[in-house]
Coordinates of C-alpha atoms in Angstrom, one line a residue:
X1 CA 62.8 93.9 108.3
X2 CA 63.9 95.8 105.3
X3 CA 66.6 95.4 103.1
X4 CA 69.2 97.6 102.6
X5 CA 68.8 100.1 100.6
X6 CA 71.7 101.5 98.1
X7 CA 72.0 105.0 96.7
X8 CA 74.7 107.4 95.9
X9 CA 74.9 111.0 97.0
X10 CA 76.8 113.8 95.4
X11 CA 78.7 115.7 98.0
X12 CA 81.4 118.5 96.8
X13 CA 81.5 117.6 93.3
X14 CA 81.2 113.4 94.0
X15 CA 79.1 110.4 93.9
X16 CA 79.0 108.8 96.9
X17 CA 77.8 105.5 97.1
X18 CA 76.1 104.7 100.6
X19 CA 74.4 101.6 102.2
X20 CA 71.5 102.8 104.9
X21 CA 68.7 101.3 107.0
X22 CA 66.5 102.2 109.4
X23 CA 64.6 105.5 111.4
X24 CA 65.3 107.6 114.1
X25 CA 68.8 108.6 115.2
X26 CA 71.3 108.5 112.8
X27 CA 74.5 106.5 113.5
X28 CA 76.9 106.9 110.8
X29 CA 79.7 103.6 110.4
X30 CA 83.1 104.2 108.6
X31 CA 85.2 101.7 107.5
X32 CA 88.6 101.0 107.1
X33 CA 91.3 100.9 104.9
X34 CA 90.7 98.8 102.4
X35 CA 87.1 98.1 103.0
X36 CA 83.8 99.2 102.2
X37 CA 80.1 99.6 103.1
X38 CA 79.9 95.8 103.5
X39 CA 82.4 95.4 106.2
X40 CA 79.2 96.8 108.1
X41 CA 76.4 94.2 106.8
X42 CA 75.9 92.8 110.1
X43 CA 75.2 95.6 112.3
X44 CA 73.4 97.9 109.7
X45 CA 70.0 95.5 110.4
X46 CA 71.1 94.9 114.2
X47 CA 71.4 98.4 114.3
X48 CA 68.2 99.5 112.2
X49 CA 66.3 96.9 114.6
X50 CA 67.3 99.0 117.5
X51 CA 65.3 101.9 116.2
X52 CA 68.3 103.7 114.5
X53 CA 68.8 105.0 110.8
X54 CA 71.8 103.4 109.9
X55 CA 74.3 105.0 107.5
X56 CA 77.7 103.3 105.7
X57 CA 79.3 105.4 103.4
X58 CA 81.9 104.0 100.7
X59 CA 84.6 106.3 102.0
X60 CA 87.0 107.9 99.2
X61 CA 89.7 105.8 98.2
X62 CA 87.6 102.7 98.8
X63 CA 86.2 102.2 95.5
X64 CA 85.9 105.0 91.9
X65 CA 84.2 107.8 92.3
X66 CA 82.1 109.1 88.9
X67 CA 84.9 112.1 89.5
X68 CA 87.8 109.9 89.0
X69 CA 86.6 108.1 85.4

């Protein structure tokens, strides 16, 4: 299985850092206050292994944004 892979997204004027895996129907996992992507590192491959494309955003407030520096 694959690793997961890192990126960042802009989205209305951001940089969004996500963690995804997978292909096929998107399930999107959002943390909570105060966590982030990795709160989900256990079920992003479960999930991806399923035959899903797997999607944890860092959610604002979570961690700096390039908009906040």
């Amino acid at each position: 299985m694959p690793d997961i892979q890192h990126r960042t997204v802009q989205t209305n004027g951001i940089d969004m850092h996500i963690a995804e895996m997978g292909e096929g129907p998107l399930v999107l996992l959002c943390h909570g206050f105060p966590e982030c992507w990795y709160s989900w590192r256990h079920q992003l491959p479960a999930l991806a292994a399923a035959g899903y494309h797997v999607v944890a955003p860092d959610q604002r407030g979570s961690v700096s944004y390039s908009h906040l520096r």
